[in-house]
Amino acid sequence: MEGSNHTVTEFILLGFSTDPMMQLVLFVLFLGVYSMTLLGNITLIVLICNDSRLHTPMYFFIGNLSFLDLWYSSVYTPKIIVTCISEDKSISYAGCMCQFFFSGGLAYSECYLLAAMAYDRYMAISKPLIYAQAMPIKLCAFLVAGSYLGGFINCFIITKKVMTWNFCSDNVIEDFFCDLLPLVKLVCGKLDDYQGIMYFLLVSNVMTPIALILASYVFIIATILRIRSTKSRLKAFSTCSSHLISVTLYYGSILYIYARPRSNYSVDSDKIVSTFYTVVFPMLNPMIYSLRNKDVKEAVKKLLK
């Protein structure tokens, strides 16, 4: 990533509030959310690894999603917790670019992983009798590895471009992490390649996975409609409900942030939405995939015994 043209050595992350009492409240809140995120995702990973009933393609993907959320949350939340109780809210230029790279790479990887999980749900519903043979472990591992590879390659391209930008002396980021939109506001002069970066980000990392997910669910719905029994239809649809909830929450918040015109960028509202998909969503995923899941509940009971 050579050829950087920055003029600042560090950035100041304003975070959410400068009021000491509010910062204390936010410290407790984010510490609690991060603790629940670690507990929920680690527990789910341990259950999937230890219980033979969960050694299926679906839980292989869920376990990798939990691992991804664990890593994803750890890119943001510890820094947020520190800035809430510390007077020093600075982050070095290198640290900012590293956070930008890893946060983007993990976010894009999750987009691809959710698309792979949609394909898995299609195979489970369309070929239930040969599901294990249709989704062998090698294919599952290939889809997961491809999700990581695609996410981080795309983020490398975007990060390399961002590092060529010339940042002005005003180094205050009106957000709690180094993201594309807050960084754009600090660039000196006219930014000609911004729109191209946004198109690349949305098409390669958001719209393409969404198209794959929609295609999978078109086939899933067509398969479900061919099922004669109403009870069997509801059972088939319930296997997709958790995934649908994850897709709706995750892609909905990302599209709200990045698919709007640059002129509609709002610091306060974007902070709230960004907090949801970067901090809250990794905590919710283990609940989404376990609260209504009979196999996971049985695995928890077995672990407790």
Short mmCIF file of C-alpha atoms in Angstrom, two decimals:
data_model
loop_
_atom_site.label_atom_id
_atom_site.label_comp_id
_atom_site.label_asym_id
_atom_site.label_seq_id
_atom_site.Cartn_x
_atom_site.Cartn_y
_atom_site.Cartn_z
CA MET A 1 0.00 0.00 0.00
CA GLU A 2 2.61 2.49 -1.03
CA GLY A 3 2.10 5.92 -2.51
CA SER A 4 0.11 7.42 0.33
CA ASN A 5 -0.39 11.18 0.15
CA HIS A 6 -1.71 12.03 3.61
CA THR A 7 -0.69 15.14 5.51
CA VAL A 8 -1.88 14.10 8.98
CA THR A 9 -0.24 11.69 11.40
CA GLU A 10 -3.30 10.98 13.55
CA PHE A 11 -7.06 11.41 13.68
CA ILE A 12 -9.36 12.37 16.56
CA LEU A 13 -12.43 10.17 17.02
CA LEU A 14 -15.17 12.32 18.53
CA GLY A 15 -17.30 9.29 19.37
CA PHE A 16 -20.83 9.81 20.66
CA SER A 17 -20.59 12.49 23.34
CA THR A 18 -18.17 14.76 25.19
CA ASP A 19 -20.28 14.86 28.34
CA PRO A 20 -18.44 12.93 31.13
CA MET A 21 -21.62 11.41 32.60
CA MET A 22 -22.86 10.29 29.19
CA GLN A 23 -19.43 8.83 28.42
CA LEU A 24 -19.63 6.77 31.61
CA VAL A 25 -23.08 5.51 30.66
CA LEU A 26 -21.84 4.63 27.18
CA PHE A 27 -18.80 2.87 28.67
CA VAL A 28 -21.02 0.60 30.77
CA LEU A 29 -23.40 0.05 27.84
CA PHE A 30 -20.73 -0.89 25.29
CA LEU A 31 -18.86 -3.02 27.82
CA GLY A 32 -22.06 -4.95 28.48
CA VAL A 33 -22.81 -5.38 24.77
CA TYR A 34 -19.26 -6.51 24.02
CA SER A 35 -19.31 -8.99 26.92
CA MET A 36 -22.59 -10.46 25.65
CA THR A 37 -21.17 -10.60 22.12
CA LEU A 38 -18.12 -12.56 23.30
CA LEU A 39 -20.18 -14.87 25.51
CA GLY A 40 -22.87 -15.56 22.90
CA ASN A 41 -20.59 -16.19 19.93
CA ILE A 42 -17.98 -18.21 21.85
CA THR A 43 -20.73 -20.34 23.41
CA LEU A 44 -22.30 -21.01 20.01
CA ILE A 45 -18.92 -21.97 18.51
CA VAL A 46 -18.19 -24.33 21.43
CA LEU A 47 -21.63 -25.96 21.11
CA ILE A 48 -21.21 -26.52 17.38
CA CYS A 49 -17.72 -27.98 17.82
CA ASN A 50 -18.63 -30.28 20.72
CA ASP A 51 -22.10 -31.59 19.83
CA SER A 52 -22.18 -34.17 17.01
CA ARG A 53 -25.80 -33.32 16.21
CA LEU A 54 -24.62 -29.88 15.12
CA HIS A 55 -22.00 -31.23 12.71
CA THR A 56 -24.04 -30.32 9.64
CA PRO A 57 -23.42 -27.83 6.81
CA MET A 58 -25.94 -25.35 8.26
CA TYR A 59 -24.18 -25.20 11.63
CA PHE A 60 -20.79 -25.10 9.94
CA PHE A 61 -21.86 -21.81 8.34
CA ILE A 62 -23.43 -20.54 11.58
CA GLY A 63 -20.22 -21.32 13.47
CA ASN A 64 -18.18 -19.39 10.91
CA LEU A 65 -20.65 -16.51 11.11
CA SER A 66 -20.14 -16.43 14.90
CA PHE A 67 -16.36 -16.45 14.43
CA LEU A 68 -16.66 -13.60 11.94
CA ASP A 69 -18.89 -11.58 14.29
CA LEU A 70 -16.46 -12.19 17.14
CA TRP A 71 -13.59 -10.77 15.11
CA TYR A 72 -15.74 -8.05 13.55
CA SER A 73 -16.96 -6.70 16.90
CA SER A 74 -13.42 -6.74 18.30
CA VAL A 75 -12.25 -4.31 15.59
CA TYR A 76 -14.56 -1.58 16.90
CA THR A 77 -15.81 -2.09 20.43
CA PRO A 78 -12.56 -2.16 22.48
CA LYS A 79 -11.52 1.18 20.91
CA ILE A 80 -14.98 2.63 21.65
CA ILE A 81 -14.77 1.48 25.27
CA VAL A 82 -11.31 3.04 25.68
CA THR A 83 -12.33 6.38 24.16
CA CYS A 84 -15.35 6.56 26.49
CA ILE A 85 -13.16 6.66 29.61
CA SER A 86 -9.98 8.22 28.22
CA GLU A 87 -9.27 11.85 27.46
CA ASP A 88 -7.03 10.77 24.60
CA LYS A 89 -9.37 10.08 21.67
CA SER A 90 -6.67 9.99 19.02
CA ILE A 91 -5.89 7.16 16.64
CA SER A 92 -2.76 7.09 14.50
CA TYR A 93 -2.97 7.28 10.72
CA ALA A 94 -1.69 3.69 10.47
CA GLY A 95 -4.14 2.56 13.14
CA CYS A 96 -7.00 4.28 11.33
CA MET A 97 -6.11 2.62 8.02
CA CYS A 98 -5.77 -0.78 9.73
CA GLN A 99 -9.18 -0.37 11.35
CA PHE A 100 -10.64 0.71 8.00
CA PHE A 101 -9.13 -2.31 6.24
CA PHE A 102 -10.13 -4.97 8.76
CA SER A 103 -13.58 -3.53 9.42
CA GLY A 104 -14.30 -3.35 5.69
CA GLY A 105 -12.81 -6.77 4.95
CA LEU A 106 -14.85 -8.44 7.68
CA ALA A 107 -18.04 -6.58 6.74
CA TYR A 108 -17.72 -7.55 3.07
CA SER A 109 -16.86 -11.14 4.05
CA GLU A 110 -20.07 -11.31 6.06
CA CYS A 111 -22.01 -10.12 3.00
CA TYR A 112 -20.63 -13.02 0.97
CA LEU A 113 -21.06 -15.50 3.82
CA LEU A 114 -24.76 -14.64 4.15
CA ALA A 115 -25.09 -15.30 0.40
CA ALA A 116 -23.40 -18.69 0.84
CA MET A 117 -25.81 -19.47 3.69
CA ALA A 118 -28.75 -18.68 1.38
CA TYR A 119 -27.43 -21.26 -1.10
CA ASP A 120 -27.10 -23.74 1.77
CA ARG A 121 -30.74 -23.18 2.75
CA TYR A 122 -31.79 -23.77 -0.88
CA MET A 123 -29.96 -27.10 -0.97
CA ALA A 124 -31.44 -28.14 2.40
CA ILE A 125 -35.00 -27.50 1.20
CA SER A 126 -34.72 -28.66 -2.41
CA LYS A 127 -32.67 -31.81 -1.68
CA PRO A 128 -33.43 -32.79 1.94
CA LEU A 129 -32.71 -36.51 1.47
CA ILE A 130 -29.22 -35.97 0.05
CA TYR A 131 -28.46 -32.67 1.80
CA ALA A 132 -25.25 -33.90 3.42
CA GLN A 133 -23.97 -35.28 0.09
CA ALA A 134 -25.05 -32.14 -1.81
CA MET A 135 -23.16 -29.91 0.64
CA PRO A 136 -19.93 -31.79 1.48
CA ILE A 137 -17.48 -30.25 3.93
CA LYS A 138 -15.06 -29.40 1.10
CA LEU A 139 -17.72 -27.31 -0.66
CA CYS A 140 -18.69 -25.59 2.62
CA ALA A 141 -15.04 -24.79 3.38
CA PHE A 142 -14.58 -23.49 -0.17
CA LEU A 143 -17.60 -21.15 0.17
CA VAL A 144 -16.38 -19.83 3.54
CA ALA A 145 -12.81 -19.33 2.27
CA GLY A 146 -14.17 -17.63 -0.85
CA SER A 147 -16.23 -15.27 1.33
CA TYR A 148 -13.13 -14.19 3.27
CA LEU A 149 -10.99 -13.95 0.15
CA GLY A 150 -13.53 -11.89 -1.78
CA GLY A 151 -14.18 -9.57 1.15
CA PHE A 152 -10.55 -8.82 1.93
CA ILE A 153 -9.41 -8.49 -1.70
CA ASN A 154 -12.14 -5.93 -2.37
CA CYS A 155 -11.31 -4.06 0.82
CA PHE A 156 -7.61 -4.06 -0.07
CA ILE A 157 -8.47 -2.34 -3.36
CA ILE A 158 -10.60 0.29 -1.59
CA THR A 159 -8.10 0.85 1.25
CA LYS A 160 -5.23 1.27 -1.21
CA LYS A 161 -7.25 3.98 -2.97
CA VAL A 162 -8.13 5.74 0.30
CA MET A 163 -4.45 5.85 1.25
CA THR A 164 -3.73 8.00 -1.81
CA TRP A 165 -6.09 10.73 -0.59
CA ASN A 166 -4.64 13.98 0.70
CA PHE A 167 -6.13 14.74 4.12
CA CYS A 168 -6.17 18.32 5.38
CA SER A 169 -4.94 19.55 8.75
CA ASP A 170 -8.47 19.15 10.14
CA ASN A 171 -8.16 15.59 11.44
CA VAL A 172 -11.35 15.34 13.53
CA ILE A 173 -13.55 12.38 12.56
CA GLU A 174 -17.15 12.95 13.60
CA ASP A 175 -17.72 9.27 14.28
CA PHE A 176 -16.55 6.44 16.54
CA PHE A 177 -14.46 4.60 13.94
CA CYS A 178 -12.58 5.16 10.69
CA ASP A 179 -15.16 4.70 7.95
CA LEU A 180 -15.35 5.81 4.33
CA LEU A 181 -17.92 8.60 4.68
CA PRO A 182 -16.31 10.39 7.67
CA LEU A 183 -12.89 10.18 6.00
CA VAL A 184 -14.25 11.66 2.77
CA LYS A 185 -15.19 14.84 4.67
CA LEU A 186 -11.52 15.38 5.61
CA VAL A 187 -10.09 15.17 2.08
CA CYS A 188 -8.56 18.34 0.66
CA GLY A 189 -9.95 19.66 -2.60
CA LYS A 190 -12.21 17.88 -5.04
CA LEU A 191 -12.47 14.11 -4.80
CA ASP A 192 -13.01 12.72 -8.29
CA ASP A 193 -12.83 9.01 -7.50
CA TYR A 194 -15.33 8.95 -4.60
CA GLN A 195 -18.31 7.97 -6.75
CA GLY A 196 -16.32 5.21 -8.42
CA ILE A 197 -15.32 3.78 -5.03
CA MET A 198 -18.93 3.82 -3.85
CA TYR A 199 -20.12 2.06 -7.01
CA PHE A 200 -17.40 -0.56 -6.62
CA LEU A 201 -18.25 -1.06 -2.93
CA LEU A 202 -21.99 -1.38 -3.50
CA VAL A 203 -21.88 -3.51 -6.66
CA SER A 204 -19.15 -5.97 -5.64
CA ASN A 205 -19.85 -6.29 -1.92
CA VAL A 206 -23.55 -5.54 -1.49
CA MET A 207 -25.60 -5.82 -4.68
CA THR A 208 -23.90 -8.99 -5.96
CA PRO A 209 -24.49 -10.94 -2.70
CA ILE A 210 -28.04 -9.57 -2.52
CA ALA A 211 -28.68 -10.81 -6.08
CA LEU A 212 -27.38 -14.27 -5.12
CA ILE A 213 -29.56 -14.29 -1.98
CA LEU A 214 -32.66 -13.24 -3.94
CA ALA A 215 -32.00 -15.89 -6.59
CA SER A 216 -31.65 -18.56 -3.87
CA TYR A 217 -34.91 -17.52 -2.24
CA VAL A 218 -36.76 -17.49 -5.56
CA PHE A 219 -35.83 -21.16 -5.93
CA ILE A 220 -36.61 -21.80 -2.25
CA ILE A 221 -40.09 -20.30 -2.57
CA ALA A 222 -40.72 -22.27 -5.78
CA THR A 223 -39.70 -25.45 -3.98
CA ILE A 224 -41.87 -24.70 -0.93
CA LEU A 225 -44.92 -24.01 -3.13
CA ARG A 226 -44.59 -27.49 -4.62
CA ILE A 227 -44.91 -29.04 -1.16
CA ARG A 228 -48.48 -30.23 -0.63
CA SER A 229 -48.62 -30.37 3.17
CA THR A 230 -49.15 -27.01 4.90
CA LYS A 231 -47.26 -28.27 7.95
CA SER A 232 -44.29 -29.27 5.80
CA ARG A 233 -44.36 -25.87 4.07
CA LEU A 234 -44.22 -24.04 7.40
CA LYS A 235 -41.41 -26.30 8.60
CA ALA A 236 -39.42 -25.67 5.41
CA PHE A 237 -39.93 -21.92 5.69
CA SER A 238 -38.97 -21.90 9.39
CA THR A 239 -35.52 -23.24 8.48
CA CYS A 240 -34.93 -19.98 6.58
CA SER A 241 -36.46 -17.56 9.10
CA SER A 242 -33.29 -16.94 11.12
CA HIS A 243 -31.25 -16.32 7.98
CA LEU A 244 -33.89 -13.96 6.61
CA ILE A 245 -33.84 -11.94 9.84
CA SER A 246 -30.03 -11.64 9.68
CA VAL A 247 -30.06 -10.63 6.02
CA THR A 248 -32.78 -8.02 6.53
CA LEU A 249 -31.12 -6.39 9.54
CA TYR A 250 -27.58 -6.45 8.17
CA TYR A 251 -28.17 -5.41 4.57
CA GLY A 252 -30.85 -2.92 5.58
CA SER A 253 -28.46 -0.97 7.79
CA ILE A 254 -25.59 -1.12 5.27
CA LEU A 255 -27.77 0.09 2.40
CA TYR A 256 -29.05 2.93 4.58
CA ILE A 257 -25.48 4.11 5.19
CA TYR A 258 -23.86 3.65 1.78
CA ALA A 259 -26.64 3.68 -0.83
CA ARG A 260 -27.79 7.24 -0.13
CA PRO A 261 -26.49 10.32 -1.97
CA ARG A 262 -23.45 11.96 -0.39
CA SER A 263 -25.48 15.14 0.20
CA ASN A 264 -27.82 13.21 2.55
CA TYR A 265 -25.00 12.17 4.89
CA SER A 266 -26.12 12.82 8.48
CA VAL A 267 -23.63 12.37 11.32
CA ASP A 268 -26.09 11.66 14.14
CA SER A 269 -28.41 9.24 12.33
CA ASP A 270 -25.50 7.44 10.66
CA LYS A 271 -23.78 6.94 14.02
CA ILE A 272 -26.86 5.15 15.34
CA VAL A 273 -27.21 2.91 12.27
CA SER A 274 -23.44 2.24 12.17
CA THR A 275 -23.54 1.24 15.82
CA PHE A 276 -26.23 -1.28 15.01
CA TYR A 277 -24.42 -3.23 12.30
CA THR A 278 -20.93 -2.91 13.84
CA VAL A 279 -21.64 -3.44 17.55
CA VAL A 280 -25.22 -4.62 18.18
CA PHE A 281 -25.67 -7.00 15.23
CA PRO A 282 -22.75 -9.30 16.23
CA MET A 283 -24.44 -9.63 19.65
CA LEU A 284 -27.85 -10.44 18.13
CA ASN A 285 -26.73 -13.14 15.70
CA PRO A 286 -26.20 -15.89 18.33
CA MET A 287 -29.67 -15.12 19.71
CA ILE A 288 -31.26 -15.17 16.24
CA TYR A 289 -29.79 -18.58 15.44
CA SER A 290 -30.30 -20.21 18.84
CA LEU A 291 -33.46 -18.96 20.58
CA ARG A 292 -35.83 -20.68 18.13
CA ASN A 293 -33.51 -23.60 17.38
CA LYS A 294 -34.37 -26.91 19.00
CA ASP A 295 -30.99 -28.53 18.26
CA VAL A 296 -29.04 -25.67 19.87
CA LYS A 297 -31.28 -25.74 22.95
CA GLU A 298 -30.66 -29.47 23.33
CA ALA A 299 -26.92 -28.88 22.92
CA VAL A 300 -27.03 -26.24 25.69
CA LYS A 301 -28.82 -28.68 28.02
CA LYS A 302 -26.25 -31.35 27.23
CA LEU A 303 -23.38 -28.95 27.90
CA LEU A 304 -24.86 -27.82 31.21
CA LYS A 305 -25.31 -31.43 32.35
#
